[in-house]
Tab-separated table of C-alpha atoms in Angstrom:
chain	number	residue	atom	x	y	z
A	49	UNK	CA	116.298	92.209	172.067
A	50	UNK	CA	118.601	93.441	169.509
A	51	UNK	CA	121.612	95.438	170.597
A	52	UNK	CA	121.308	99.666	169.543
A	53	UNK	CA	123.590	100.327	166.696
A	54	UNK	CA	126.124	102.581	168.071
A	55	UNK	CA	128.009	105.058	165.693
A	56	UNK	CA	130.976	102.856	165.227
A	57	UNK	CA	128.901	100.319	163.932
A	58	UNK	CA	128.046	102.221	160.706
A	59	UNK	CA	130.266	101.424	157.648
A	60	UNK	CA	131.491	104.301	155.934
A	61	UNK	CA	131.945	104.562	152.202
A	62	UNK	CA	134.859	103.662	150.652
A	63	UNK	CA	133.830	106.071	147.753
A	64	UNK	CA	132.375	108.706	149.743
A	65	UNK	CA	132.794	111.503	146.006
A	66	UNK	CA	131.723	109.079	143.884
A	67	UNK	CA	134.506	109.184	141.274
A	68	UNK	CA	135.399	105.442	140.047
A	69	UNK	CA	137.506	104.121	137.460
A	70	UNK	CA	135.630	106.395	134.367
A	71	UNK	CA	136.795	109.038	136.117
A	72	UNK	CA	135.030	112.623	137.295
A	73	UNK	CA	132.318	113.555	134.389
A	74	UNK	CA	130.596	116.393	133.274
A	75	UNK	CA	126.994	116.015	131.982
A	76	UNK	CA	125.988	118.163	129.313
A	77	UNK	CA	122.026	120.299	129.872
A	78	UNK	CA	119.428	117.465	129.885
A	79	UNK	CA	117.586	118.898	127.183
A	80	UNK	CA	121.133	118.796	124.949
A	81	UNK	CA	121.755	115.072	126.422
A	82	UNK	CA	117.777	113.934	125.116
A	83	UNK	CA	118.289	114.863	121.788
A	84	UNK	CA	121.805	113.242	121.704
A	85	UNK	CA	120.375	110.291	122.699
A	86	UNK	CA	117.064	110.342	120.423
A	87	UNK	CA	119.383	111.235	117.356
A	88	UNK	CA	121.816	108.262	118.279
A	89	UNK	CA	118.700	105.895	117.986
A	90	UNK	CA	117.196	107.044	114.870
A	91	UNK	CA	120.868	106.442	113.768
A	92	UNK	CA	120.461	103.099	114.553
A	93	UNK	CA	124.061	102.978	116.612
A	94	UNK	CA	124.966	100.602	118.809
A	95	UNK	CA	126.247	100.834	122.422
A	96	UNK	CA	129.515	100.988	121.337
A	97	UNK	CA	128.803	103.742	118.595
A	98	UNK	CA	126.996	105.584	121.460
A	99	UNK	CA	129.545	105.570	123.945
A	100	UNK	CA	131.837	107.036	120.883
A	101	UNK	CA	129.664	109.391	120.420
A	102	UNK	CA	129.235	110.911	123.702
A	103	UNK	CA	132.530	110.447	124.187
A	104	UNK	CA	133.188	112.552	121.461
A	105	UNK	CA	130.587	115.329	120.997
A	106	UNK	CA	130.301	115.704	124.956
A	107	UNK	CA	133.552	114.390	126.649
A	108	UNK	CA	131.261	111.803	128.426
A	109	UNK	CA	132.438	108.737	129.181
A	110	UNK	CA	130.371	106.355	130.812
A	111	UNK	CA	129.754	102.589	131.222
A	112	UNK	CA	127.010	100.702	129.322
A	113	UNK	CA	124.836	100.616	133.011
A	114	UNK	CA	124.794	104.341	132.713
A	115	UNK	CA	124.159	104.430	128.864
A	116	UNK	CA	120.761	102.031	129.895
A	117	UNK	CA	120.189	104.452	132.814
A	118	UNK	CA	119.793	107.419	130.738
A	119	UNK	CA	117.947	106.223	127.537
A	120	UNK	CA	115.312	104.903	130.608
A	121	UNK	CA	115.025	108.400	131.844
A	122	UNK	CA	114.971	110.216	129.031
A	123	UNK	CA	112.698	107.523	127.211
A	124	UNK	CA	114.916	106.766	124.011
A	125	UNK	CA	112.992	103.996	122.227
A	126	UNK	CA	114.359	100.848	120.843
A	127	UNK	CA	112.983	97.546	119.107
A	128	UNK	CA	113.390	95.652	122.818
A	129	UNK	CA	111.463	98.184	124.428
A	130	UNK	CA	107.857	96.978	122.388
A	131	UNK	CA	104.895	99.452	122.238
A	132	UNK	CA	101.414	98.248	122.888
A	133	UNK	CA	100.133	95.788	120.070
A	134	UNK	CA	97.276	97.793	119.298
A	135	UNK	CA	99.615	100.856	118.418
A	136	UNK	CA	101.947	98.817	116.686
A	137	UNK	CA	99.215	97.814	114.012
A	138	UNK	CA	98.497	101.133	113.902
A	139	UNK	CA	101.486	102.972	112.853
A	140	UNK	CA	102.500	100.123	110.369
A	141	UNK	CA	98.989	100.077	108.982
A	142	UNK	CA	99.677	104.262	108.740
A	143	UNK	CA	102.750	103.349	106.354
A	144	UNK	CA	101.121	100.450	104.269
A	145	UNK	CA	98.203	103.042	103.701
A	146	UNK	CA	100.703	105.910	102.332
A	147	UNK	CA	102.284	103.261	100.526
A	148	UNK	CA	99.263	103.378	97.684
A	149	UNK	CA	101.706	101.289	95.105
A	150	UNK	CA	103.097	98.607	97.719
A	151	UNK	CA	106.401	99.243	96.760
A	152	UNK	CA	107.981	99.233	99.978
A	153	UNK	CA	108.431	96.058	102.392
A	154	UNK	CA	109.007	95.484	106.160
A	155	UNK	CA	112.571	96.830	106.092
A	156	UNK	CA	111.506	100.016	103.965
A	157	UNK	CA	108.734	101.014	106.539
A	158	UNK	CA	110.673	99.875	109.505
A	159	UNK	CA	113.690	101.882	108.654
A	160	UNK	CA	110.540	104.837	108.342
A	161	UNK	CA	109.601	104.025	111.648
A	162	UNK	CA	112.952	104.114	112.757
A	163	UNK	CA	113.578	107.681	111.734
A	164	UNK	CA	110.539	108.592	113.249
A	165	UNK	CA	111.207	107.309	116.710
A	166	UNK	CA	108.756	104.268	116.945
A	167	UNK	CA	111.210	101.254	116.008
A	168	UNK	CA	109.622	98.075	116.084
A	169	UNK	CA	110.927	94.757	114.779
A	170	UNK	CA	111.486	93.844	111.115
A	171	UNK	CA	109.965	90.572	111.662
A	172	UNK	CA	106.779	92.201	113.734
A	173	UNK	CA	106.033	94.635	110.503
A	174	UNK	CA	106.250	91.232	108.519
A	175	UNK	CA	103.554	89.821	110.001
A	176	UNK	CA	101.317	92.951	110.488
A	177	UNK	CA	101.563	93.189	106.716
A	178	UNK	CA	100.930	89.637	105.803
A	179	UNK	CA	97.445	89.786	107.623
A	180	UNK	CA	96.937	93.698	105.783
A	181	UNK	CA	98.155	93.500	102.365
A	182	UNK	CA	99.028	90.253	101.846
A	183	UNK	CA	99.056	90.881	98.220
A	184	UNK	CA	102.021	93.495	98.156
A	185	UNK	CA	104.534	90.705	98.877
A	186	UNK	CA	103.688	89.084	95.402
A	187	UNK	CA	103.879	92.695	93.904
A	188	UNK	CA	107.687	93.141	95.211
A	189	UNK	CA	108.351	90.086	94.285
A	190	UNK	CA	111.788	89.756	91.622
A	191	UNK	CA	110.376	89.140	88.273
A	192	UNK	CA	106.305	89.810	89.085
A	193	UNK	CA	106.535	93.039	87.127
A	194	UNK	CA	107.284	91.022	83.915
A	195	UNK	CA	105.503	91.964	81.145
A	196	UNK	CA	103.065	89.781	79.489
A	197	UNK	CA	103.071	89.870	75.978
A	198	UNK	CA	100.164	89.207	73.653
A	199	UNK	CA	100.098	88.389	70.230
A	200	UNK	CA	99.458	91.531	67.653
A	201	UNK	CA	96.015	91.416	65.946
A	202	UNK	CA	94.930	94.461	63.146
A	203	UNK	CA	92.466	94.335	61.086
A	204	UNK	CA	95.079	95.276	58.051
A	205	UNK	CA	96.996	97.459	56.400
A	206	UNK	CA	96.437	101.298	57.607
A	207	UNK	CA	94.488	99.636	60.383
A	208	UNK	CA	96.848	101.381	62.950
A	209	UNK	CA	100.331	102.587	62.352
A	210	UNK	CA	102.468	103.042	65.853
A	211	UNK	CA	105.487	106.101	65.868
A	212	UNK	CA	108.257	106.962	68.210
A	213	UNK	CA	111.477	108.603	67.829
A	214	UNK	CA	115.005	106.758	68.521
A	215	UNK	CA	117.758	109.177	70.153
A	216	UNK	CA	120.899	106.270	70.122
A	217	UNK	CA	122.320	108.465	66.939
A	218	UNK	CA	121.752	111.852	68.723
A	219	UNK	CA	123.817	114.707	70.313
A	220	UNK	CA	123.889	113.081	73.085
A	221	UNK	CA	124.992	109.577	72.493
A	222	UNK	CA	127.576	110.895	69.621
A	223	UNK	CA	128.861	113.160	72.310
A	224	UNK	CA	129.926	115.738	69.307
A	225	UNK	CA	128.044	118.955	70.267
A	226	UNK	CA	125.580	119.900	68.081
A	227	UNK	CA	125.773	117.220	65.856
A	228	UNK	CA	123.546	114.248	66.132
A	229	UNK	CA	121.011	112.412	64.319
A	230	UNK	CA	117.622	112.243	65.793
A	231	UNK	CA	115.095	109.213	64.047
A	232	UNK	CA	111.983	109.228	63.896
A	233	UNK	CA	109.840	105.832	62.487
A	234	UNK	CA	106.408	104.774	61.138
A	235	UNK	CA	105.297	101.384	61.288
A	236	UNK	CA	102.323	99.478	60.183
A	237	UNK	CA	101.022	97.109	62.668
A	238	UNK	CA	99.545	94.531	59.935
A	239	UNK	CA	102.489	94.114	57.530
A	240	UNK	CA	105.348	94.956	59.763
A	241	UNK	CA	106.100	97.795	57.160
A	242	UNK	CA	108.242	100.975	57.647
A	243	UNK	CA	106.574	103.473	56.466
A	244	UNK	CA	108.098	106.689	57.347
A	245	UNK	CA	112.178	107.220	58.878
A	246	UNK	CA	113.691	109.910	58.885
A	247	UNK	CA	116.148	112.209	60.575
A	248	UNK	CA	115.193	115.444	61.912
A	249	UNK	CA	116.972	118.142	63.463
A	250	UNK	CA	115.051	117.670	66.443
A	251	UNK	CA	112.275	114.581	67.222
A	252	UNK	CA	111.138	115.697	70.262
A	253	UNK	CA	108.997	118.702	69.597
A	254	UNK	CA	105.636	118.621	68.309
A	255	UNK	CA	105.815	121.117	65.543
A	256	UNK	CA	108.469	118.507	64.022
A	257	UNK	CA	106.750	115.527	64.533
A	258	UNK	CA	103.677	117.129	62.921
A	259	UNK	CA	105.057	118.046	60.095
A	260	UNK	CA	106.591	113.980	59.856
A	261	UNK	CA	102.800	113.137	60.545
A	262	UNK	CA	101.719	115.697	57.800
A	263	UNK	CA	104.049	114.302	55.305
A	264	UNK	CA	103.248	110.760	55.885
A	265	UNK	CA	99.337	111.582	55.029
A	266	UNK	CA	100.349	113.799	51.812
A	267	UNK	CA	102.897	110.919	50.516
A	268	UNK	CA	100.039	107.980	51.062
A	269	UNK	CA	97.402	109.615	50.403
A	270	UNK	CA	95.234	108.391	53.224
A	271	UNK	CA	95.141	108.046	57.133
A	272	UNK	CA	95.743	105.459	59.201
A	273	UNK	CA	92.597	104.066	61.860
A	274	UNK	CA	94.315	104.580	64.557
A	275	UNK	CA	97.964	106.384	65.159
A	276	UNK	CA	99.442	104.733	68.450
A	277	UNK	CA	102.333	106.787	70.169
A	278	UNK	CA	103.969	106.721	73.755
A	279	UNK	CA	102.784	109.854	76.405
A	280	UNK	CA	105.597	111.721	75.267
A	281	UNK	CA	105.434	115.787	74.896
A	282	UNK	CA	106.005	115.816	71.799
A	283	UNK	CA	102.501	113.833	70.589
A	284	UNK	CA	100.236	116.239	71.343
A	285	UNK	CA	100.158	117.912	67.763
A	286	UNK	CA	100.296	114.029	66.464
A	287	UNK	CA	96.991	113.463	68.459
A	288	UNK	CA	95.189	116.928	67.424
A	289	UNK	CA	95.477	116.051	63.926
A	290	UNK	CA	94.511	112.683	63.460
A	291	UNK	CA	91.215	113.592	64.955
A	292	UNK	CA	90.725	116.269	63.267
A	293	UNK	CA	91.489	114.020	60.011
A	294	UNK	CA	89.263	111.278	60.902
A	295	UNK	CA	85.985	113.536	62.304
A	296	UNK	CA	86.697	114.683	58.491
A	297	UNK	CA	87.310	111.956	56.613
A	298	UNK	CA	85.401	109.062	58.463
A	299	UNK	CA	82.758	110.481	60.175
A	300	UNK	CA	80.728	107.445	59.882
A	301	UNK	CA	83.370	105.357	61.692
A	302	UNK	CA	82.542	105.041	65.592
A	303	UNK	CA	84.930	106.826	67.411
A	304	UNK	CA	84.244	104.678	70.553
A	305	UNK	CA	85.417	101.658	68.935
A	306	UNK	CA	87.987	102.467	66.952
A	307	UNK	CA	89.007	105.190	68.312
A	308	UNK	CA	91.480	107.427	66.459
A	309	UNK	CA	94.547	107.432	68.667
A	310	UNK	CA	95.720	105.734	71.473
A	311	UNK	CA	98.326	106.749	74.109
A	312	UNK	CA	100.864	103.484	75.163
A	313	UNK	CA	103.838	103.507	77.875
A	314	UNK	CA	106.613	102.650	76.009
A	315	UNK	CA	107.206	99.638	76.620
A	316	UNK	CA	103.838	98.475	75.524
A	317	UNK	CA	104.114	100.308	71.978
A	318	UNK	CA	106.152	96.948	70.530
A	319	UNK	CA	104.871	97.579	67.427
A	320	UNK	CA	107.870	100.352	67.084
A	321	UNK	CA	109.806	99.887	69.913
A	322	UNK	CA	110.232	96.220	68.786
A	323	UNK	CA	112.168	97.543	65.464
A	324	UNK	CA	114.606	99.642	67.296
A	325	UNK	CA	116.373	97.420	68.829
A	326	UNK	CA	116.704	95.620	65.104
A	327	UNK	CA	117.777	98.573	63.580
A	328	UNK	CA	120.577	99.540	66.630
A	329	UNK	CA	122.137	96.089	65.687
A	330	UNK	CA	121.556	95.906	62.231
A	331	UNK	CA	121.979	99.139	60.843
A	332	UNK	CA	122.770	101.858	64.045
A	333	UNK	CA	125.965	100.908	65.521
A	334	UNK	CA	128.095	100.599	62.001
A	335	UNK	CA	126.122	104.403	61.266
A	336	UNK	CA	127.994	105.363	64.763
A	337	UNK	CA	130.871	103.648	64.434
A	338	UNK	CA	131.138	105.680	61.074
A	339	UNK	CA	130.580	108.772	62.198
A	340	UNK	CA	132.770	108.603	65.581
A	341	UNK	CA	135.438	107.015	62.981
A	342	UNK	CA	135.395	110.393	60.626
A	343	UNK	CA	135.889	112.642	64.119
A	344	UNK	CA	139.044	110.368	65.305
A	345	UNK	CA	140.283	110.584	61.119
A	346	UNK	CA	140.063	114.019	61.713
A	347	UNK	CA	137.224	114.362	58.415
A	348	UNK	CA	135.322	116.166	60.708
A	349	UNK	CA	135.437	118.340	63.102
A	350	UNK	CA	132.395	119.169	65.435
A	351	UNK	CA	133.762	122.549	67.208
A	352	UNK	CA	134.292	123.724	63.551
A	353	UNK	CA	131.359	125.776	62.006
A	354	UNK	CA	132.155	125.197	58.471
A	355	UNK	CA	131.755	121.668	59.245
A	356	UNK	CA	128.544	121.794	61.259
């Protein structure tokens, strides 16, 4: 039989407070410590950066054991602690289903989930998406959201004339105060023709612009087909009008087909767009540098009123 432990055979502690080498501590509320903790994560620190932190904000210094300790008890996610599968798929799938464009990839939405307290792995997103929207990969993709251009077809002259207003000679980019000049240009899509160009006091109003339109139909005498402009603000008069004019004038034309106006982004209105960037290199930047020159000469003088 084994012998009774007597008193003298239990070993005492040789640490019997508990204090070792990081010293006596102080733990701030639990409540306070959780959110620490939680906010560290989203921050994506490392155990270094949250020892520094504590250290810091609290006076807490403790050992990496103790860091692992408490972001177990107070249940501070991280990518190595992995949720179900299931729930996985179904917070990324949350994320790809706000994400209506596809402009964001794994990092994007795993930085999201980050923030929100549910990290999980780049590389996991990755492959939830490839099996969801397999598609939005090619969309991100550097260069996929080149235009395609097309060749221009019209029918012929008057067929459709495209406007726009250029702003590379106004206040702004001549930096004089008031002063600037503000284009505005009329081209014909058949002949390549510029029909109207002008400066304005202001091109970006519609009373202005319809009163360039208005002039344009008075000096030609007719209308064009179709009037193609971008979806700025300023159109809206431009629009009115040539309806009006061709309900008017050629009511026997179908609408439907040709229809009388046509809104364009920008960048797909080449008819006019295309000429401004001939006429900044051919013709803009000597009108600048002329202008700019006469301020330095001292010819003019924009903060002068006689001069303005």
């Amino acid at each position: 039989m084994p012998r009774k432990k007597t008193p003298d055979d239990v070993k005492t502690s040789n640490n019997p407070r508990g204090n070792n080498q990081w010293g006596q501590k102080t733990y701030p509320p639990d409540d306070v410590l959780r959110e620490a903790l939680h906010e560290y994560a989203r921050r994506k620190y490392s155990r270094e950066e949250h020892l520094a932190a504590l250290a810091k904000e609290y006076g807490l210094q403790i050992s990496f054991t103790k860091l692992k300790e408490l972001q177990t008890r107070f249940e501070v996610s991280s990518v190595r602690k992995r949720m179900d599968p299931e729930e996985e798929v179904s917070v990324v799938a949350y994320h790809v289903n706000q994400d209506t464009q596809q402009a964001n990839g794994p990092r994007a939405i795993a930085d999201a989930l980050h923030i929100e307290g549910n990290p999980i792995r780049c590389k996991r997103i990755q492959d939830i998406m490839l099996v969801m929207c397999p598609e939005g990969f090619e969309k991100r993709f550097p260069g996929s959201r080149r235009i395609v251009r097309v060749p221009l077809t019209s029918l012929g002259p008057m067929h459709e004339l495209a406007g726009d207003g250029h702003l590379k000679l106004g206040g702004q980019a001549l930096k004089m105060g008031q002063v600037g000049l503000p284009i505005y240009g009329i081209k014909d899509k058949w002949s390549s023709n510029v029909v109207r160009l002008i400066t304005a006091p202001n091109v970006q109003t519609e009373a202005a612009i319809a009163h360039v339109y208005l002039d344009l139909v008075e000096s030609l005498g007719a209308i064009p087909l179709q009037f193609t402009t971008d979806c700025g603000s300023e159109t809206g008069w431009i629009y009115a009008l040539q309806y009006s004019l061709r309900e008017t004038l050629t009511a026997d034309v179908d609408a439907e087909h040709y229809p009388p106006h046509k809104f364009l982004k920008s960048v797909h209105n080449t008819v006019i767009e295309g000429f401004w960037g001939w006429f900044r290199r051919k013709r803009g930047m000597s009108i600048k540098e002329a202008i700019i020159r006469g301020q330095e000469d001292g010819l003019f003088n924009p903060n002068n009123p006689l001069h303005v």
